[in-house]
PDB file of C-alpha atoms in Angstrom:
ATOM      1  CA  MET A 624     108.162  69.273 163.591  1.00 58.00           C
ATOM      2  CA  LYS A 625     108.027  65.564 162.608  1.00 70.00           C
ATOM      3  CA  LYS A 626     111.464  65.474 161.852  1.00 75.00           C
ATOM      4  CA  ILE A 627     112.392  67.118 165.190  1.00 70.00           C
ATOM      5  CA  SER A 628     109.798  64.184 167.124  1.00 73.00           C
ATOM      6  CA  ILE A 629     111.662  61.512 164.961  1.00 80.00           C
ATOM      7  CA  ILE A 630     115.087  62.755 166.030  1.00 80.00           C
ATOM      8  CA  PHE A 631     114.023  63.014 169.605  1.00 76.00           C
ATOM      9  CA  PHE A 632     112.390  59.216 169.699  1.00 83.00           C
ATOM     10  CA  VAL A 633     115.366  57.803 167.764  1.00 86.00           C
ATOM     11  CA  ILE A 634     117.718  59.181 170.211  1.00 85.00           C
ATOM     12  CA  ILE A 635     116.059  58.452 172.775  1.00 86.00           C
ATOM     13  CA  PHE A 636     115.805  54.592 171.671  1.00 86.00           C
ATOM     14  CA  LEU A 637     119.466  54.619 171.369  1.00 87.00           C
ATOM     15  CA  PHE A 638     119.622  55.709 174.964  1.00 87.00           C
ATOM     16  CA  CYS A 639     117.827  52.777 176.280  1.00 88.00           C
ATOM     17  CA  ALA A 640     119.316  50.224 173.752  1.00 91.00           C
ATOM     18  CA  LYS A 641     122.773  51.243 174.621  1.00 92.00           C
ATOM     19  CA  ALA A 642     121.925  51.358 178.580  1.00 91.00           C
ATOM     20  CA  PHE A 643     120.156  47.501 177.930  1.00 92.00           C
ATOM     21  CA  ILE A 644     122.925  46.193 176.396  1.00 94.00           C
ATOM     22  CA  THR A 645     125.144  47.328 179.210  1.00 95.00           C
ATOM     23  CA  GLN A 646     123.073  45.983 181.851  1.00 95.00           C
ATOM     24  CA  LYS A 647     123.517  42.555 179.817  1.00 95.00           C
ATOM     25  CA  ASN A 648     126.947  42.535 179.901  1.00 96.00           C
ATOM     26  CA  PHE A 649     127.341  43.624 183.618  1.00 96.00           C
ATOM     27  CA  ILE A 650     124.889  40.730 184.667  1.00 96.00           C
ATOM     28  CA  SER A 651     126.879  38.526 182.411  1.00 95.00           C
ATOM     29  CA  GLU A 652     130.008  38.988 184.462  1.00 95.00           C
ATOM     30  CA  ALA A 653     128.568  38.983 187.391  1.00 95.00           C
ATOM     31  CA  LYS A 654     127.232  35.364 186.958  1.00 94.00           C
ATOM     32  CA  LYS A 655     130.669  34.515 185.405  1.00 94.00           C
ATOM     33  CA  THR A 656     133.102  35.957 188.391  1.00 93.00           C
ATOM     34  CA  ASP A 657     133.338  33.462 191.570  1.00 91.00           C
ATOM     35  CA  ASN A 658     134.115  36.280 193.818  1.00 94.00           C
ATOM     36  CA  SER A 659     131.166  37.566 195.687  1.00 93.00           C
ATOM     37  CA  ILE A 660     131.602  41.344 196.099  1.00 94.00           C
ATOM     38  CA  LYS A 661     133.012  41.330 192.613  1.00 95.00           C
ATOM     39  CA  ALA A 662     129.323  39.891 191.675  1.00 96.00           C
ATOM     40  CA  VAL A 663     127.537  42.342 193.924  1.00 96.00           C
ATOM     41  CA  ARG A 664     129.563  45.545 191.914  1.00 96.00           C
ATOM     42  CA  TYR A 665     128.681  43.772 188.598  1.00 97.00           C
ATOM     43  CA  TYR A 666     125.139  43.934 189.772  1.00 97.00           C
ATOM     44  CA  GLU A 667     125.349  47.167 191.369  1.00 97.00           C
ATOM     45  CA  ARG A 668     126.728  49.039 187.849  1.00 96.00           C
ATOM     46  CA  ALA A 669     123.896  46.875 185.720  1.00 96.00           C
ATOM     47  CA  LEU A 670     121.428  48.203 188.053  1.00 96.00           C
ATOM     48  CA  LEU A 671     122.528  52.019 188.067  1.00 95.00           C
ATOM     49  CA  SER A 672     122.226  51.567 184.454  1.00 94.00           C
ATOM     50  CA  TYR A 673     118.522  50.963 184.658  1.00 94.00           C
ATOM     51  CA  ILE A 674     115.906  51.960 182.402  1.00 92.00           C
ATOM     52  CA  PRO A 675     112.080  51.178 183.022  1.00 90.00           C
ATOM     53  CA  LEU A 676     110.862  47.860 182.302  1.00 89.00           C
ATOM     54  CA  SER A 677     113.965  46.154 181.588  1.00 93.00           C
ATOM     55  CA  PRO A 678     113.944  42.738 183.004  1.00 94.00           C
ATOM     56  CA  TYR A 679     117.328  43.108 184.153  1.00 95.00           C
ATOM     57  CA  ASN A 680     116.489  45.597 186.573  1.00 96.00           C
ATOM     58  CA  LYS A 681     114.671  42.428 188.772  1.00 96.00           C
ATOM     59  CA  GLU A 682     117.950  40.140 187.703  1.00 96.00           C
ATOM     60  CA  ALA A 683     120.343  42.499 189.534  1.00 97.00           C
ATOM     61  CA  ILE A 684     118.563  43.188 192.291  1.00 97.00           C
ATOM     62  CA  GLN A 685     117.193  39.310 192.735  1.00 96.00           C
ATOM     63  CA  GLY A 686     121.716  38.555 192.264  1.00 96.00           C
ATOM     64  CA  ILE A 687     122.506  40.652 194.786  1.00 97.00           C
ATOM     65  CA  LEU A 688     120.432  39.795 197.373  1.00 96.00           C
ATOM     66  CA  GLU A 689     121.311  35.819 196.714  1.00 95.00           C
ATOM     67  CA  ARG A 690     125.107  36.913 197.175  1.00 95.00           C
ATOM     68  CA  CYS A 691     124.118  38.918 200.245  1.00 95.00           C
ATOM     69  CA  GLU A 692     122.295  35.669 201.885  1.00 93.00           C
ATOM     70  CA  LYS A 693     125.723  33.728 200.925  1.00 92.00           C
ATOM     71  CA  PHE A 694     128.037  35.945 202.956  1.00 93.00           C
ATOM     72  CA  LYS A 695     128.853  34.913 206.295  1.00 90.00           C
ATOM     73  CA  ASP A 696     130.818  37.749 207.604  1.00 93.00           C
ATOM     74  CA  THR A 697     128.690  40.279 209.424  1.00 93.00           C
ATOM     75  CA  GLU A 698     130.609  43.397 207.160  1.00 94.00           C
ATOM     76  CA  GLN A 699     130.032  41.668 204.453  1.00 95.00           C
ATOM     77  CA  LYS A 700     127.017  40.966 204.468  1.00 95.00           C
ATOM     78  CA  LEU A 701     126.093  44.545 205.512  1.00 96.00           C
ATOM     79  CA  TYR A 702     127.807  46.116 202.496  1.00 96.00           C
ATOM     80  CA  CYS A 703     126.299  44.205 200.541  1.00 96.00           C
ATOM     81  CA  TYR A 704     122.497  45.129 201.360  1.00 97.00           C
ATOM     82  CA  GLU A 705     123.788  48.649 201.653  1.00 96.00           C
ATOM     83  CA  THR A 706     125.227  48.729 198.071  1.00 97.00           C
ATOM     84  CA  LEU A 707     121.411  47.310 197.179  1.00 97.00           C
ATOM     85  CA  ARG A 708     120.043  50.159 199.109  1.00 96.00           C
ATOM     86  CA  SER A 709     121.907  52.696 197.804  1.00 95.00           C
ATOM     87  CA  ALA A 710     121.985  51.270 194.448  1.00 96.00           C
ATOM     88  CA  LEU A 711     117.972  51.442 194.424  1.00 95.00           C
ATOM     89  CA  TYR A 712     118.298  55.086 195.843  1.00 93.00           C
ATOM     90  CA  GLN A 713     119.898  56.489 193.134  1.00 92.00           C
ATOM     91  CA  ILE A 714     117.877  55.550 190.458  1.00 92.00           C
ATOM     92  CA  ARG A 715     115.340  57.454 191.551  1.00 88.00           C
ATOM     93  CA  SER A 716     113.371  60.548 189.942  1.00 79.00           C
ATOM     94  CA  PHE A 717     109.766  61.751 190.396  1.00 76.00           C
ATOM     95  CA  TYR A 718     109.308  57.984 192.017  1.00 83.00           C
ATOM     96  CA  GLN A 719     111.163  55.574 193.368  1.00 90.00           C
ATOM     97  CA  PRO A 720     110.973  52.021 191.794  1.00 92.00           C
ATOM     98  CA  TYR A 721     111.274  48.982 193.802  1.00 94.00           C
ATOM     99  CA  LYS A 722     109.778  50.693 197.217  1.00 93.00           C
ATOM    100  CA  ASP A 723     109.396  47.072 198.456  1.00 94.00           C
ATOM    101  CA  GLU A 724     113.037  45.883 197.892  1.00 95.00           C
ATOM    102  CA  ILE A 725     113.949  48.890 200.133  1.00 95.00           C
ATOM    103  CA  LYS A 726     111.182  48.357 202.830  1.00 94.00           C
ATOM    104  CA  ASN A 727     112.817  44.089 202.877  1.00 95.00           C
ATOM    105  CA  ILE A 728     116.046  45.447 203.694  1.00 96.00           C
ATOM    106  CA  GLU A 729     116.195  48.335 205.867  1.00 96.00           C
ATOM    107  CA  PRO A 730     115.242  46.047 208.846  1.00 96.00           C
ATOM    108  CA  LEU A 731     118.112  43.595 207.369  1.00 96.00           C
ATOM    109  CA  ILE A 732     120.565  46.629 207.636  1.00 97.00           C
ATOM    110  CA  ALA A 733     119.214  47.768 211.117  1.00 96.00           C
ATOM    111  CA  GLU A 734     119.267  44.303 212.523  1.00 95.00           C
ATOM    112  CA  ILE A 735     123.201  44.163 211.749  1.00 95.00           C
ATOM    113  CA  LYS A 736     124.339  47.476 212.369  1.00 95.00           C
ATOM    114  CA  THR A 737     122.102  47.024 216.283  1.00 95.00           C
ATOM    115  CA  LYS A 738     123.545  43.407 216.917  1.00 93.00           C
ATOM    116  CA  GLN A 739     127.194  45.208 215.786  1.00 92.00           C
ATOM    117  CA  MET A 740     126.813  47.553 218.143  1.00 92.00           C
ATOM    118  CA  ILE A 741     125.765  45.343 221.078  1.00 92.00           C
ATOM    119  CA  GLN A 742     128.566  43.095 220.410  1.00 90.00           C
ATOM    120  CA  TRP A 743     131.299  45.896 220.274  1.00 88.00           C
ATOM    121  CA  LYS A 744     132.793  45.865 223.023  1.00 81.00           C
ATOM    122  CA  TYR A 745     133.887  49.402 223.918  1.00 83.00           C
ATOM    123  CA  ASN A 746     130.118  50.115 224.265  1.00 84.00           C
ATOM    124  CA  ASN A 747     128.195  49.457 227.186  1.00 85.00           C
ATOM    125  CA  PHE A 748     125.032  47.940 225.216  1.00 88.00           C
ATOM    126  CA  SER A 749     123.241  44.656 225.963  1.00 88.00           C
ATOM    127  CA  GLU A 750     120.252  42.927 224.774  1.00 88.00           C
ATOM    128  CA  LYS A 751     118.251  44.923 226.435  1.00 90.00           C
ATOM    129  CA  ASP A 752     119.500  47.855 224.546  1.00 91.00           C
ATOM    130  CA  TYR A 753     118.403  45.597 221.577  1.00 92.00           C
ATOM    131  CA  GLN A 754     114.901  47.284 220.307  1.00 94.00           C
ATOM    132  CA  ARG A 755     115.614  50.948 221.403  1.00 93.00           C
ATOM    133  CA  LEU A 756     118.673  50.772 218.970  1.00 93.00           C
ATOM    134  CA  TYR A 757     116.733  49.183 216.692  1.00 95.00           C
ATOM    135  CA  ASN A 758     114.433  51.806 216.378  1.00 95.00           C
ATOM    136  CA  HIS A 759     116.885  54.355 216.004  1.00 94.00           C
ATOM    137  CA  HIS A 760     118.792  52.403 213.169  1.00 93.00           C
ATOM    138  CA  MET A 761     115.118  52.070 211.555  1.00 94.00           C
ATOM    139  CA  GLU A 762     114.528  56.153 211.974  1.00 93.00           C
ATOM    140  CA  ILE A 763     117.715  56.758 210.470  1.00 91.00           C
ATOM    141  CA  LEU A 764     117.196  54.410 207.810  1.00 92.00           C
ATOM    142  CA  LYS A 765     113.445  55.497 206.599  1.00 89.00           C
ATOM    143  CA  TYR A 766     114.656  59.604 207.079  1.00 85.00           C
ATOM    144  CA  ASP A 767     113.667  61.167 203.676  1.00 77.00           C
ATOM    145  CA  SER A 768     116.036  63.743 203.159  1.00 72.00           C
ATOM    146  CA  SER A 769     115.076  63.639 199.063  1.00 73.00           C
ATOM    147  CA  PRO A 770     113.796  66.911 197.315  1.00 72.00           C
ATOM    148  CA  SER A 771     110.307  68.201 197.025  1.00 75.00           C
ATOM    149  CA  VAL A 772     108.907  66.779 193.774  1.00 75.00           C
ATOM    150  CA  LEU A 773     106.698  69.749 193.140  1.00 81.00           C
ATOM    151  CA  TRP A 774     109.094  72.185 194.525  1.00 81.00           C
ATOM    152  CA  SER A 775     112.037  71.031 192.189  1.00 81.00           C
ATOM    153  CA  ILE A 776     109.818  71.228 189.126  1.00 85.00           C
ATOM    154  CA  ILE A 777     108.851  74.800 189.729  1.00 87.00           C
ATOM    155  CA  SER A 778     112.252  75.673 189.857  1.00 87.00           C
ATOM    156  CA  ILE A 779     113.004  74.193 186.905  1.00 87.00           C
ATOM    157  CA  PHE A 780     109.991  75.767 185.261  1.00 88.00           C
ATOM    158  CA  SER A 781     111.202  78.836 186.598  1.00 90.00           C
ATOM    159  CA  LEU A 782     114.969  78.988 186.053  1.00 88.00           C
ATOM    160  CA  LEU A 783     114.015  78.490 181.968  1.00 89.00           C
ATOM    161  CA  THR A 784     111.378  81.621 182.550  1.00 89.00           C
ATOM    162  CA  TRP A 785     113.320  83.592 184.164  1.00 85.00           C
ATOM    163  CA  ILE A 786     116.411  83.021 181.319  1.00 89.00           C
ATOM    164  CA  GLY A 787     113.911  83.163 178.653  1.00 87.00           C
ATOM    165  CA  SER A 788     112.775  86.648 179.896  1.00 87.00           C
ATOM    166  CA  VAL A 789     116.339  87.977 179.428  1.00 84.00           C
ATOM    167  CA  PHE A 790     116.055  86.840 175.738  1.00 84.00           C
ATOM    168  CA  TRP A 791     112.800  88.479 175.620  1.00 79.00           C
ATOM    169  CA  ILE A 792     114.039  91.313 176.605  1.00 82.00           C
ATOM    170  CA  ILE A 793     117.084  91.634 174.133  1.00 81.00           C
ATOM    171  CA  ILE A 794     115.036  90.464 171.191  1.00 80.00           C
ATOM    172  CA  LYS A 795     111.730  92.438 171.868  1.00 76.00           C
ATOM    173  CA  GLY A 796     112.507  95.295 174.285  1.00 71.00           C
ATOM    174  CA  PHE A 797     115.681  96.528 172.451  1.00 73.00           C
ATOM    175  CA  ASN A 798     114.378  97.196 168.899  1.00 70.00           C
ATOM    176  CA  THR A 799     114.837 100.739 167.556  1.00 67.00           C
ATOM    177  CA  PRO A 800     113.152 102.566 168.814  1.00 74.00           C
ATOM    178  CA  LEU A 801     112.887 100.845 172.495  1.00 71.00           C
ATOM    179  CA  ASN A 802     109.859  98.794 173.256  1.00 73.00           C
ATOM    180  CA  LYS A 803     108.700 100.255 176.394  1.00 77.00           C
ATOM    181  CA  LYS A 804     106.210  97.532 176.909  1.00 81.00           C
ATOM    182  CA  TYR A 805     107.730  94.866 176.095  1.00 78.00           C
ATOM    183  CA  LEU A 806     110.817  96.034 178.161  1.00 80.00           C
ATOM    184  CA  LEU A 807     108.192  96.214 181.142  1.00 83.00           C
ATOM    185  CA  ILE A 808     106.381  92.346 180.651  1.00 84.00           C
ATOM    186  CA  GLY A 809     110.210  91.440 180.038  1.00 83.00           C
ATOM    187  CA  PHE A 810     111.506  92.671 183.562  1.00 85.00           C
ATOM    188  CA  VAL A 811     108.647  91.818 185.850  1.00 88.00           C
ATOM    189  CA  SER A 812     108.551  87.954 184.368  1.00 88.00           C
ATOM    190  CA  PHE A 813     112.549  88.299 184.906  1.00 86.00           C
ATOM    191  CA  VAL A 814     111.548  89.604 189.009  1.00 88.00           C
ATOM    192  CA  LEU A 815     108.505  87.065 189.508  1.00 90.00           C
ATOM    193  CA  PHE A 816     110.377  84.062 188.096  1.00 88.00           C
ATOM    194  CA  PHE A 817     114.022  84.973 189.376  1.00 88.00           C
ATOM    195  CA  SER A 818     112.510  85.067 192.798  1.00 90.00           C
ATOM    196  CA  LEU A 819     110.325  81.984 192.442  1.00 87.00           C
ATOM    197  CA  TRP A 820     113.366  80.035 191.377  1.00 87.00           C
ATOM    198  CA  ILE A 821     115.482  81.629 194.660  1.00 88.00           C
ATOM    199  CA  ILE A 822     112.363  80.155 196.884  1.00 87.00           C
ATOM    200  CA  GLY A 823     111.876  76.755 194.973  1.00 82.00           C
ATOM    201  CA  LEU A 824     115.517  75.964 195.474  1.00 80.00           C
ATOM    202  CA  TYR A 825     115.409  76.756 198.845  1.00 80.00           C
ATOM    203  CA  ILE A 826     112.127  74.899 200.056  1.00 80.00           C
ATOM    204  CA  ALA A 827     112.715  72.025 197.684  1.00 67.00           C
TER     205      ALA A 827
END
């Protein structure tokens, strides 16, 4: 058991070390280039190599925000902010890192999209529609379509359990002679946890 634990921690350490080095390299490439679009993409890759507590996470976010502020073209500025928002949501697991950064950039995205809709010549919108359009975009941006953490955990647990039930039936139930008690326990467990797995997938 001790050897397994050591191997596990070594693997985790190597994985984190690789991600850390990857982040460092992408940050370095972003600082070298004069092309702002390329820099944003390098910073994005650094952020997508996210590991908790890494100083490069914050540096990547700050790097993207600085590039966003320098863009004069509205489309490029919007692309920049949406890239950062998308990257932050992609590193989400059972919790969402950098919630404040997301809250800060969503109004900027909504503002740009609102102005674009008003300025587009094929729309019949004016400045009087600004607040209504802005609220509409904010509502879309704040909509949380992520699965339920609780039911996701239940689904994973149920999946492992009903698979385990099948192995239980094969190993314990199909002995010679047949062990009816183990067969019954395995069958009931299989039905129960398979049903819970389906329900969990549906609700999550």
